[in-house]
């Protein structure tokens, strides 16, 4: 299994809505952040925006919509078995990226 397949499968399994534009953008953000943990969320948004031919603010808005419609905080909290509430985009991207890295043996 490839890392990308693992990310998509985990997101779908935890209740993220794959029909929203932000789903694909979130997958890209997770991959980019996993590749370079020193990146800022703004630089990741810029890279994703460039790939998707949209603005950085569109990426942020699409992620917010994805997270709110999927109850992302609760979904990611379930992955770690903890209460994960009232978090922003950056924390959700970072936490999910951490989960992907911790689960590396499942897709390598």
mmCIF file of N, CA, C and O in Angstrom:
data_model
loop_
_atom_site.group_PDB
_atom_site.id
_atom_site.type_symbol
_atom_site.label_atom_id
_atom_site.label_comp_id
_atom_site.label_asym_id
_atom_site.label_seq_id
_atom_site.Cartn_x
_atom_site.Cartn_y
_atom_site.Cartn_z
ATOM 1 N N UNK A 1 0.859 -1.181 0.000
ATOM 2 C CA UNK A 1 0.000 0.000 0.000
ATOM 3 C C UNK A 1 0.902 1.240 0.000
ATOM 4 O O UNK A 1 1.888 1.299 0.709
ATOM 5 N N UNK A 2 0.516 2.213 -0.757
ATOM 6 C CA UNK A 2 1.240 3.482 -0.824
ATOM 7 C C UNK A 2 0.756 4.416 0.284
ATOM 8 O O UNK A 2 -0.360 4.272 0.796
ATOM 9 N N UNK A 3 1.596 5.386 0.619
ATOM 10 C CA UNK A 3 1.232 6.351 1.662
ATOM 11 C C UNK A 3 -0.055 7.078 1.288
ATOM 12 O O UNK A 3 -0.936 7.273 2.128
ATOM 13 N N UNK A 4 -0.176 7.472 0.024
ATOM 14 C CA UNK A 4 -1.368 8.203 -0.430
ATOM 15 C C UNK A 4 -2.635 7.382 -0.201
ATOM 16 O O UNK A 4 -3.652 7.895 0.266
ATOM 17 N N UNK A 5 -2.590 6.096 -0.534
ATOM 18 C CA UNK A 5 -3.744 5.214 -0.336
ATOM 19 C C UNK A 5 -4.090 5.091 1.143
ATOM 20 O O UNK A 5 -5.262 5.055 1.514
ATOM 21 N N UNK A 6 -3.062 5.027 1.986
ATOM 22 C CA UNK A 6 -3.278 4.945 3.425
ATOM 23 C C UNK A 6 -3.971 6.208 3.934
ATOM 24 O O UNK A 6 -4.912 6.140 4.725
ATOM 25 N N UNK A 7 -3.506 7.363 3.477
ATOM 26 C CA UNK A 7 -4.093 8.644 3.891
ATOM 27 C C UNK A 7 -5.562 8.707 3.488
ATOM 28 O O UNK A 7 -6.435 8.993 4.311
ATOM 29 N N UNK A 8 -5.842 8.424 2.230
ATOM 30 C CA UNK A 8 -7.225 8.489 1.730
ATOM 31 C C UNK A 8 -8.110 7.492 2.467
ATOM 32 O O UNK A 8 -9.216 7.836 2.919
ATOM 33 N N UNK A 9 -7.636 6.261 2.621
ATOM 34 C CA UNK A 9 -8.422 5.237 3.311
ATOM 35 C C UNK A 9 -8.731 5.610 4.746
ATOM 36 O O UNK A 9 -9.853 5.433 5.223
ATOM 37 N N UNK A 10 -7.744 6.142 5.429
ATOM 38 C CA UNK A 10 -7.947 6.547 6.825
ATOM 39 C C UNK A 10 -8.939 7.694 6.923
ATOM 40 O O UNK A 10 -9.815 7.702 7.791
ATOM 41 N N UNK A 11 -8.807 8.666 6.033
ATOM 42 C CA UNK A 11 -9.735 9.799 6.046
ATOM 43 C C UNK A 11 -11.172 9.347 5.789
ATOM 44 O O UNK A 11 -12.101 9.763 6.488
ATOM 45 N N UNK A 12 -11.361 8.491 4.806
ATOM 46 C CA UNK A 12 -12.706 7.999 4.483
ATOM 47 C C UNK A 12 -13.259 7.185 5.651
ATOM 48 O O UNK A 12 -14.409 7.351 6.052
ATOM 49 N N UNK A 13 -12.428 6.327 6.219
ATOM 50 C CA UNK A 13 -12.848 5.478 7.332
ATOM 51 C C UNK A 13 -13.231 6.289 8.570
ATOM 52 O O UNK A 13 -14.114 5.900 9.329
ATOM 53 N N UNK A 14 -12.593 7.429 8.767
ATOM 54 C CA UNK A 14 -12.902 8.243 9.945
ATOM 55 C C UNK A 14 -14.015 9.255 9.699
ATOM 56 O O UNK A 14 -14.355 10.020 10.586
ATOM 57 N N UNK A 15 -14.568 9.285 8.490
ATOM 58 C CA UNK A 15 -15.744 10.104 8.245
ATOM 59 C C UNK A 15 -15.541 11.390 7.467
ATOM 60 O O UNK A 15 -16.452 12.209 7.380
ATOM 61 N N UNK A 16 -14.361 11.582 6.885
ATOM 62 C CA UNK A 16 -14.153 12.774 6.065
ATOM 63 C C UNK A 16 -14.902 12.614 4.744
ATOM 64 O O UNK A 16 -14.930 11.527 4.166
ATOM 65 N N UNK A 17 -15.493 13.681 4.281
ATOM 66 C CA UNK A 17 -16.299 13.638 3.051
ATOM 67 C C UNK A 17 -15.403 13.827 1.826
ATOM 68 O O UNK A 17 -14.905 14.910 1.563
ATOM 69 N N UNK A 18 -15.216 12.764 1.080
ATOM 70 C CA UNK A 18 -14.324 12.791 -0.078
ATOM 71 C C UNK A 18 -14.885 13.589 -1.248
ATOM 72 O O UNK A 18 -14.154 13.903 -2.182
ATOM 73 N N UNK A 19 -16.144 13.939 -1.189
ATOM 74 C CA UNK A 19 -16.760 14.687 -2.286
ATOM 75 C C UNK A 19 -16.416 16.176 -2.256
ATOM 76 O O UNK A 19 -16.630 16.881 -3.239
ATOM 77 N N UNK A 20 -15.869 16.646 -1.153
ATOM 78 C CA UNK A 20 -15.547 18.064 -1.040
ATOM 79 C C UNK A 20 -14.174 18.361 -1.631
ATOM 80 O O UNK A 20 -13.261 17.535 -1.577
ATOM 81 N N UNK A 21 -14.017 19.540 -2.196
ATOM 82 C CA UNK A 21 -12.772 19.983 -2.798
ATOM 83 C C UNK A 21 -11.604 19.927 -1.811
ATOM 84 O O UNK A 21 -10.476 19.611 -2.161
ATOM 85 N N UNK A 22 -11.880 20.220 -0.559
ATOM 86 C CA UNK A 22 -10.853 20.237 0.457
ATOM 87 C C UNK A 22 -10.255 18.875 0.778
ATOM 88 O O UNK A 22 -9.165 18.784 1.324
ATOM 89 N N UNK A 23 -10.953 17.807 0.411
ATOM 90 C CA UNK A 23 -10.455 16.456 0.704
ATOM 91 C C UNK A 23 -9.116 16.217 0.008
ATOM 92 O O UNK A 23 -8.132 15.823 0.646
ATOM 93 N N UNK A 24 -9.061 16.440 -1.267
ATOM 94 C CA UNK A 24 -7.832 16.259 -2.030
ATOM 95 C C UNK A 24 -6.753 17.231 -1.557
ATOM 96 O O UNK A 24 -5.585 16.863 -1.435
ATOM 97 N N UNK A 25 -7.149 18.444 -1.262
ATOM 98 C CA UNK A 25 -6.193 19.438 -0.788
ATOM 99 C C UNK A 25 -5.635 19.052 0.584
ATOM 100 O O UNK A 25 -4.450 19.244 0.856
ATOM 101 N N UNK A 26 -6.461 18.487 1.440
ATOM 102 C CA UNK A 26 -5.991 18.027 2.741
ATOM 103 C C UNK A 26 -4.985 16.892 2.579
ATOM 104 O O UNK A 26 -3.954 16.866 3.255
ATOM 105 N N UNK A 27 -5.260 15.970 1.662
ATOM 106 C CA UNK A 27 -4.315 14.886 1.395
ATOM 107 C C UNK A 27 -2.965 15.448 0.964
ATOM 108 O O UNK A 27 -1.912 14.993 1.434
ATOM 109 N N UNK A 28 -2.979 16.450 0.101
ATOM 110 C CA UNK A 28 -1.737 17.084 -0.340
ATOM 111 C C UNK A 28 -1.022 17.751 0.832
ATOM 112 O O UNK A 28 0.204 17.644 0.962
ATOM 113 N N UNK A 29 -1.771 18.439 1.671
ATOM 114 C CA UNK A 29 -1.177 19.109 2.836
ATOM 115 C C UNK A 29 -0.499 18.099 3.757
ATOM 116 O O UNK A 29 0.617 18.339 4.233
ATOM 117 N N UNK A 30 -1.151 16.986 3.998
ATOM 118 C CA UNK A 30 -0.594 15.957 4.878
ATOM 119 C C UNK A 30 0.699 15.411 4.284
ATOM 120 O O UNK A 30 1.707 15.257 4.981
ATOM 121 N N UNK A 31 0.696 15.136 2.985
ATOM 122 C CA UNK A 31 1.899 14.617 2.336
ATOM 123 C C UNK A 31 3.044 15.629 2.401
ATOM 124 O O UNK A 31 4.182 15.272 2.727
ATOM 125 N N UNK A 32 2.745 16.878 2.094
ATOM 126 C CA UNK A 32 3.782 17.907 2.114
ATOM 127 C C UNK A 32 4.335 18.122 3.514
ATOM 128 O O UNK A 32 5.541 18.270 3.699
ATOM 129 N N UNK A 33 3.461 18.139 4.503
ATOM 130 C CA UNK A 33 3.915 18.334 5.876
ATOM 131 C C UNK A 33 4.719 17.125 6.359
ATOM 132 O O UNK A 33 5.708 17.272 7.070
ATOM 133 N N UNK A 34 4.297 15.930 5.956
ATOM 134 C CA UNK A 34 5.036 14.722 6.330
ATOM 135 C C UNK A 34 6.432 14.719 5.718
ATOM 136 O O UNK A 34 7.381 14.227 6.331
ATOM 137 N N UNK A 35 6.552 15.254 4.521
ATOM 138 C CA UNK A 35 7.846 15.302 3.834
ATOM 139 C C UNK A 35 8.790 16.334 4.436
ATOM 140 O O UNK A 35 10.004 16.169 4.386
ATOM 141 N N UNK A 36 8.230 17.423 4.984
ATOM 142 C CA UNK A 36 9.066 18.486 5.532
ATOM 143 C C UNK A 36 8.377 19.097 6.749
ATOM 144 O O UNK A 36 7.597 20.039 6.632
ATOM 145 N N UNK A 37 8.690 18.583 7.907
ATOM 146 C CA UNK A 37 8.053 19.033 9.141
ATOM 147 C C UNK A 37 8.429 20.452 9.538
ATOM 148 O O UNK A 37 7.793 21.040 10.396
ATOM 149 N N UNK A 38 9.460 21.000 8.926
ATOM 150 C CA UNK A 38 9.869 22.378 9.232
ATOM 151 C C UNK A 38 9.030 23.396 8.462
ATOM 152 O O UNK A 38 9.131 24.597 8.694
ATOM 153 N N UNK A 39 8.188 22.915 7.554
ATOM 154 C CA UNK A 39 7.347 23.807 6.751
ATOM 155 C C UNK A 39 6.317 24.522 7.620
ATOM 156 O O UNK A 39 5.817 23.958 8.594
ATOM 157 N N UNK A 40 5.982 25.725 7.223
ATOM 158 C CA UNK A 40 4.885 26.435 7.880
ATOM 159 C C UNK A 40 3.602 26.068 7.149
ATOM 160 O O UNK A 40 3.626 25.662 5.987
ATOM 161 N N UNK A 41 2.495 26.228 7.830
ATOM 162 C CA UNK A 41 1.210 25.907 7.194
ATOM 163 C C UNK A 41 0.963 26.818 5.999
ATOM 164 O O UNK A 41 0.398 26.400 4.995
ATOM 165 N N UNK A 42 1.436 28.060 6.088
ATOM 166 C CA UNK A 42 1.265 29.002 4.984
ATOM 167 C C UNK A 42 2.025 28.537 3.741
ATOM 168 O O UNK A 42 1.513 28.623 2.623
ATOM 169 N N UNK A 43 3.244 28.026 3.925
ATOM 170 C CA UNK A 43 4.014 27.552 2.771
ATOM 171 C C UNK A 43 3.385 26.302 2.160
ATOM 172 O O UNK A 43 3.403 26.122 0.948
ATOM 173 N N UNK A 44 2.797 25.481 3.002
ATOM 174 C CA UNK A 44 2.101 24.293 2.493
ATOM 175 C C UNK A 44 0.875 24.714 1.695
ATOM 176 O O UNK A 44 0.624 24.196 0.607
ATOM 177 N N UNK A 45 0.098 25.654 2.224
ATOM 178 C CA UNK A 45 -1.065 26.153 1.497
ATOM 179 C C UNK A 45 -0.660 26.729 0.144
ATOM 180 O O UNK A 45 -1.352 26.533 -0.860
ATOM 181 N N UNK A 46 0.447 27.450 0.105
ATOM 182 C CA UNK A 46 0.921 28.029 -1.155
ATOM 183 C C UNK A 46 1.248 26.952 -2.176
ATOM 184 O O UNK A 46 0.888 27.080 -3.357
ATOM 185 N N UNK A 47 1.915 25.889 -1.745
ATOM 186 C CA UNK A 47 2.257 24.794 -2.657
ATOM 187 C C UNK A 47 1.009 24.089 -3.165
ATOM 188 O O UNK A 47 0.908 23.759 -4.346
ATOM 189 N N UNK A 48 0.072 23.843 -2.269
ATOM 190 C CA UNK A 48 -1.179 23.185 -2.662
ATOM 191 C C UNK A 48 -1.968 24.086 -3.605
ATOM 192 O O UNK A 48 -2.508 23.617 -4.614
ATOM 193 N N UNK A 49 -2.027 25.371 -3.312
ATOM 194 C CA UNK A 49 -2.744 26.320 -4.166
ATOM 195 C C UNK A 49 -2.150 26.339 -5.572
ATOM 196 O O UNK A 49 -2.883 26.370 -6.565
ATOM 197 N N UNK A 50 -0.847 26.288 -5.640
ATOM 198 C CA UNK A 50 -0.174 26.287 -6.940
ATOM 199 C C UNK A 50 -0.543 25.036 -7.733
ATOM 200 O O UNK A 50 -0.854 25.108 -8.917
ATOM 201 N N UNK A 51 -0.531 23.884 -7.063
ATOM 202 C CA UNK A 51 -0.900 22.615 -7.722
ATOM 203 C C UNK A 51 -2.350 22.610 -8.186
ATOM 204 O O UNK A 51 -2.685 22.026 -9.201
ATOM 205 N N UNK A 52 -3.211 23.229 -7.389
ATOM 206 C CA UNK A 52 -4.651 23.209 -7.677
ATOM 207 C C UNK A 52 -5.103 24.426 -8.486
ATOM 208 O O UNK A 52 -6.302 24.566 -8.754
ATOM 209 N N UNK A 53 -4.168 25.301 -8.781
ATOM 210 C CA UNK A 53 -4.457 26.522 -9.540
ATOM 211 C C UNK A 53 -5.562 27.352 -8.877
ATOM 212 O O UNK A 53 -6.579 27.688 -9.479
ATOM 213 N N UNK A 54 -5.321 27.631 -7.612
ATOM 214 C CA UNK A 54 -6.258 28.479 -6.866
ATOM 215 C C UNK A 54 -5.436 29.326 -5.900
ATOM 216 O O UNK A 54 -4.217 29.280 -5.919
ATOM 217 N N UNK A 55 -6.103 30.082 -5.065
ATOM 218 C CA UNK A 55 -5.389 30.937 -4.114
ATOM 219 C C UNK A 55 -5.171 30.209 -2.789
ATOM 220 O O UNK A 55 -5.852 29.228 -2.474
ATOM 221 N N UNK A 56 -4.224 30.708 -2.027
ATOM 222 C CA UNK A 56 -3.920 30.164 -0.710
ATOM 223 C C UNK A 56 -5.152 30.263 0.199
ATOM 224 O O UNK A 56 -5.447 29.347 0.954
ATOM 225 N N UNK A 57 -5.878 31.354 0.089
ATOM 226 C CA UNK A 57 -7.069 31.516 0.926
ATOM 227 C C UNK A 57 -8.169 30.526 0.540
ATOM 228 O O UNK A 57 -8.938 30.095 1.396
ATOM 229 N N UNK A 58 -8.219 30.144 -0.736
ATOM 230 C CA UNK A 58 -9.190 29.130 -1.165
ATOM 231 C C UNK A 58 -8.878 27.781 -0.533
ATOM 232 O O UNK A 58 -9.781 27.054 -0.123
ATOM 233 N N UNK A 59 -7.599 27.458 -0.465
ATOM 234 C CA UNK A 59 -7.197 26.197 0.169
ATOM 235 C C UNK A 59 -7.615 26.210 1.631
ATOM 236 O O UNK A 59 -8.231 25.262 2.126
ATOM 237 N N UNK A 60 -7.325 27.299 2.322
ATOM 238 C CA UNK A 60 -7.687 27.401 3.734
ATOM 239 C C UNK A 60 -9.201 27.284 3.929
ATOM 240 O O UNK A 60 -9.672 26.564 4.804
ATOM 241 N N UNK A 61 -9.955 27.961 3.088
ATOM 242 C CA UNK A 61 -11.417 27.916 3.178
ATOM 243 C C UNK A 61 -11.934 26.504 2.901
ATOM 244 O O UNK A 61 -12.814 26.006 3.607
ATOM 245 N N UNK A 62 -11.381 25.848 1.885
ATOM 246 C CA UNK A 62 -11.813 24.490 1.550
ATOM 247 C C UNK A 62 -11.514 23.514 2.683
ATOM 248 O O UNK A 62 -12.319 22.622 2.976
ATOM 249 N N UNK A 63 -10.372 23.683 3.340
ATOM 250 C CA UNK A 63 -10.039 22.814 4.473
ATOM 251 C C UNK A 63 -10.983 23.067 5.644
ATOM 252 O O UNK A 63 -11.461 22.122 6.277
ATOM 253 N N UNK A 64 -11.263 24.343 5.916
ATOM 254 C CA UNK A 64 -12.191 24.662 7.009
ATOM 255 C C UNK A 64 -13.550 24.021 6.758
ATOM 256 O O UNK A 64 -14.174 23.457 7.663
ATOM 257 N N UNK A 65 -14.006 24.083 5.509
ATOM 258 C CA UNK A 65 -15.304 23.492 5.163
ATOM 259 C C UNK A 65 -15.265 21.971 5.319
ATOM 260 O O UNK A 65 -16.191 21.367 5.857
ATOM 261 N N UNK A 66 -14.174 21.359 4.866
ATOM 262 C CA UNK A 66 -14.021 19.914 5.021
ATOM 263 C C UNK A 66 -14.022 19.527 6.491
ATOM 264 O O UNK A 66 -14.718 18.603 6.900
ATOM 265 N N UNK A 67 -13.257 20.255 7.289
ATOM 266 C CA UNK A 67 -13.139 19.929 8.702
ATOM 267 C C UNK A 67 -14.460 20.107 9.442
ATOM 268 O O UNK A 67 -14.819 19.302 10.280
ATOM 269 N N UNK A 68 -15.175 21.158 9.121
ATOM 270 C CA UNK A 68 -16.440 21.385 9.828
ATOM 271 C C UNK A 68 -17.507 20.384 9.406
ATOM 272 O O UNK A 68 -18.275 19.909 10.234
ATOM 273 N N UNK A 69 -17.541 20.024 8.128
ATOM 274 C CA UNK A 69 -18.570 19.084 7.669
ATOM 275 C C UNK A 69 -18.250 17.648 8.081
ATOM 276 O O UNK A 69 -19.144 16.819 8.159
ATOM 277 N N UNK A 70 -16.993 17.370 8.348
ATOM 278 C CA UNK A 70 -16.585 16.010 8.718
ATOM 279 C C UNK A 70 -16.363 15.847 10.214
ATOM 280 O O UNK A 70 -15.993 14.770 10.658
ATOM 281 N N UNK A 71 -16.532 16.922 10.970
ATOM 282 C CA UNK A 71 -16.224 16.918 12.394
ATOM 283 C C UNK A 71 -14.815 16.360 12.604
ATOM 284 O O UNK A 71 -14.590 15.365 13.289
ATOM 285 N N UNK A 72 -13.862 17.027 11.959
ATOM 286 C CA UNK A 72 -12.475 16.572 11.914
ATOM 287 C C UNK A 72 -11.854 16.409 13.284
ATOM 288 O O UNK A 72 -11.110 15.458 13.520
ATOM 289 N N UNK A 73 -12.126 17.320 14.178
ATOM 290 C CA UNK A 73 -11.525 17.226 15.517
ATOM 291 C C UNK A 73 -11.908 15.914 16.194
ATOM 292 O O UNK A 73 -11.065 15.223 16.756
ATOM 293 N N UNK A 74 -13.156 15.568 16.103
ATOM 294 C CA UNK A 74 -13.628 14.328 16.709
ATOM 295 C C UNK A 74 -13.037 13.111 15.999
ATOM 296 O O UNK A 74 -12.608 12.152 16.640
ATOM 297 N N UNK A 75 -12.994 13.160 14.669
ATOM 298 C CA UNK A 75 -12.464 12.038 13.888
ATOM 299 C C UNK A 75 -10.996 11.792 14.202
ATOM 300 O O UNK A 75 -10.573 10.651 14.402
ATOM 301 N N UNK A 76 -10.216 12.842 14.267
ATOM 302 C CA UNK A 76 -8.788 12.686 14.551
ATOM 303 C C UNK A 76 -8.582 12.287 16.010
ATOM 304 O O UNK A 76 -7.702 11.494 16.323
ATOM 305 N N UNK A 77 -9.421 12.796 16.885
ATOM 306 C CA UNK A 77 -9.351 12.374 18.281
ATOM 307 C C UNK A 77 -9.564 10.882 18.438
ATOM 308 O O UNK A 77 -8.896 10.224 19.235
ATOM 309 N N UNK A 78 -10.471 10.313 17.650
ATOM 310 C CA UNK A 78 -10.728 8.875 17.696
ATOM 311 C C UNK A 78 -9.501 8.084 17.272
ATOM 312 O O UNK A 78 -9.237 7.003 17.789
ATOM 313 N N UNK A 79 -8.741 8.598 16.300
ATOM 314 C CA UNK A 79 -7.535 7.898 15.844
ATOM 315 C C UNK A 79 -6.531 7.739 16.977
ATOM 316 O O UNK A 79 -5.843 6.736 17.076
ATOM 317 N N UNK A 80 -6.443 8.763 17.819
ATOM 318 C CA UNK A 80 -5.490 8.750 18.916
ATOM 319 C C UNK A 80 -6.119 8.344 20.245
ATOM 320 O O UNK A 80 -5.441 8.270 21.250
ATOM 321 N N UNK A 81 -7.437 8.138 20.249
ATOM 322 C CA UNK A 81 -8.120 7.754 21.479
ATOM 323 C C UNK A 81 -8.118 8.846 22.526
ATOM 324 O O UNK A 81 -7.918 8.592 23.711
ATOM 325 N N UNK A 82 -8.325 10.086 22.068
ATOM 326 C CA UNK A 82 -8.319 11.205 23.005
ATOM 327 C C UNK A 82 -9.367 12.224 22.587
ATOM 328 O O UNK A 82 -9.890 12.165 21.488
ATOM 329 N N UNK A 83 -9.668 13.152 23.484
ATOM 330 C CA UNK A 83 -10.597 14.230 23.185
ATOM 331 C C UNK A 83 -9.813 15.339 22.494
ATOM 332 O O UNK A 83 -8.894 15.906 23.067
ATOM 333 N N UNK A 84 -10.171 15.620 21.279
ATOM 334 C CA UNK A 84 -9.427 16.572 20.447
ATOM 335 C C UNK A 84 -10.434 17.586 19.922
ATOM 336 O O UNK A 84 -11.093 17.360 18.915
ATOM 337 N N UNK A 85 -10.611 18.697 20.639
ATOM 338 C CA UNK A 85 -11.644 19.658 20.258
ATOM 339 C C UNK A 85 -11.073 21.053 20.075
ATOM 340 O O UNK A 85 -9.988 21.364 20.552
ATOM 341 N N UNK A 86 -11.842 21.879 19.416
ATOM 342 C CA UNK A 86 -11.509 23.290 19.211
ATOM 343 C C UNK A 86 -10.082 23.495 18.688
ATOM 344 O O UNK A 86 -9.260 24.163 19.306
ATOM 345 N N UNK A 87 -9.802 22.906 17.552
ATOM 346 C CA UNK A 87 -8.479 23.035 16.965
ATOM 347 C C UNK A 87 -8.575 23.706 15.607
ATOM 348 O O UNK A 87 -9.597 23.652 14.941
ATOM 349 N N UNK A 88 -7.483 24.305 15.192
ATOM 350 C CA UNK A 88 -7.426 24.963 13.902
ATOM 351 C C UNK A 88 -6.870 24.046 12.832
ATOM 352 O O UNK A 88 -6.464 22.915 13.096
ATOM 353 N N UNK A 89 -6.850 24.565 11.615
ATOM 354 C CA UNK A 89 -6.366 23.799 10.472
ATOM 355 C C UNK A 89 -4.957 23.269 10.691
ATOM 356 O O UNK A 89 -4.666 22.112 10.398
ATOM 357 N N UNK A 90 -4.082 24.114 11.192
ATOM 358 C CA UNK A 90 -2.680 23.730 11.373
ATOM 359 C C UNK A 90 -2.557 22.521 12.296
ATOM 360 O O UNK A 90 -1.812 21.583 12.002
ATOM 361 N N UNK A 91 -3.268 22.537 13.404
ATOM 362 C CA UNK A 91 -3.191 21.437 14.350
ATOM 363 C C UNK A 91 -3.752 20.151 13.750
ATOM 364 O O UNK A 91 -3.223 19.067 14.003
ATOM 365 N N UNK A 92 -4.806 20.271 12.965
ATOM 366 C CA UNK A 92 -5.395 19.081 12.344
ATOM 367 C C UNK A 92 -4.437 18.493 11.320
ATOM 368 O O UNK A 92 -4.210 17.285 11.286
ATOM 369 N N UNK A 93 -3.828 19.331 10.482
ATOM 370 C CA UNK A 93 -2.851 18.855 9.500
ATOM 371 C C UNK A 93 -1.673 18.200 10.222
ATOM 372 O O UNK A 93 -1.249 17.091 9.866
ATOM 373 N N UNK A 94 -1.139 18.858 11.241
ATOM 374 C CA UNK A 94 0.018 18.326 11.969
ATOM 375 C C UNK A 94 -0.309 17.018 12.682
ATOM 376 O O UNK A 94 0.464 16.055 12.620
ATOM 377 N N UNK A 95 -1.442 16.955 13.334
ATOM 378 C CA UNK A 95 -1.818 15.757 14.077
ATOM 379 C C UNK A 95 -2.056 14.584 13.144
ATOM 380 O O UNK A 95 -1.602 13.467 13.395
ATOM 381 N N UNK A 96 -2.756 14.834 12.041
ATOM 382 C CA UNK A 96 -3.001 13.735 11.102
ATOM 383 C C UNK A 96 -1.695 13.288 10.453
ATOM 384 O O UNK A 96 -1.476 12.094 10.244
ATOM 385 N N UNK A 97 -0.803 14.225 10.158
ATOM 386 C CA UNK A 97 0.512 13.871 9.607
ATOM 387 C C UNK A 97 1.288 13.008 10.588
ATOM 388 O O UNK A 97 1.957 12.047 10.183
ATOM 389 N N UNK A 98 1.202 13.342 11.871
ATOM 390 C CA UNK A 98 1.850 12.526 12.896
ATOM 391 C C UNK A 98 1.290 11.117 12.910
ATOM 392 O O UNK A 98 2.025 10.140 13.032
ATOM 393 N N UNK A 99 -0.026 11.006 12.778
ATOM 394 C CA UNK A 99 -0.657 9.684 12.735
ATOM 395 C C UNK A 99 -0.138 8.880 11.548
ATOM 396 O O UNK A 99 0.173 7.699 11.679
ATOM 397 N N UNK A 100 -0.033 9.541 10.398
ATOM 398 C CA UNK A 100 0.458 8.859 9.198
ATOM 399 C C UNK A 100 1.885 8.362 9.421
ATOM 400 O O UNK A 100 2.222 7.225 9.086
ATOM 401 N N UNK A 101 2.723 9.202 10.001
ATOM 402 C CA UNK A 101 4.114 8.802 10.263
ATOM 403 C C UNK A 101 4.187 7.676 11.293
ATOM 404 O O UNK A 101 4.994 6.758 11.147
ATOM 405 N N UNK A 102 3.366 7.725 12.326
ATOM 406 C CA UNK A 102 3.356 6.667 13.327
ATOM 407 C C UNK A 102 2.858 5.338 12.755
ATOM 408 O O UNK A 102 3.183 4.276 13.273
ATOM 409 N N UNK A 103 2.087 5.402 11.692
ATOM 410 C CA UNK A 103 1.517 4.218 11.050
ATOM 411 C C UNK A 103 2.322 3.769 9.829
ATOM 412 O O UNK A 103 1.839 2.993 9.016
ATOM 413 N N UNK A 104 3.524 4.260 9.715
ATOM 414 C CA UNK A 104 4.364 4.004 8.545
ATOM 415 C C UNK A 104 4.469 2.511 8.199
ATOM 416 O O UNK A 104 4.469 2.133 7.033
ATOM 417 N N UNK A 105 4.531 1.653 9.196
ATOM 418 C CA UNK A 105 4.680 0.224 8.936
ATOM 419 C C UNK A 105 3.461 -0.383 8.230
ATOM 420 O O UNK A 105 3.559 -1.445 7.636
ATOM 421 N N UNK A 106 2.346 0.312 8.222
ATOM 422 C CA UNK A 106 1.132 -0.184 7.547
ATOM 423 C C UNK A 106 1.157 0.061 6.042
ATOM 424 O O UNK A 106 0.410 -0.571 5.307
ATOM 425 N N UNK A 107 1.957 1.003 5.582
ATOM 426 C CA UNK A 107 1.947 1.304 4.152
ATOM 427 C C UNK A 107 3.326 1.211 3.496
ATOM 428 O O UNK A 107 3.471 1.463 2.313
ATOM 429 N N UNK A 108 4.336 0.851 4.219
ATOM 430 C CA UNK A 108 5.668 0.731 3.613
ATOM 431 C C UNK A 108 5.937 -0.685 3.193
ATOM 432 O O UNK A 108 5.524 -1.632 3.592
#
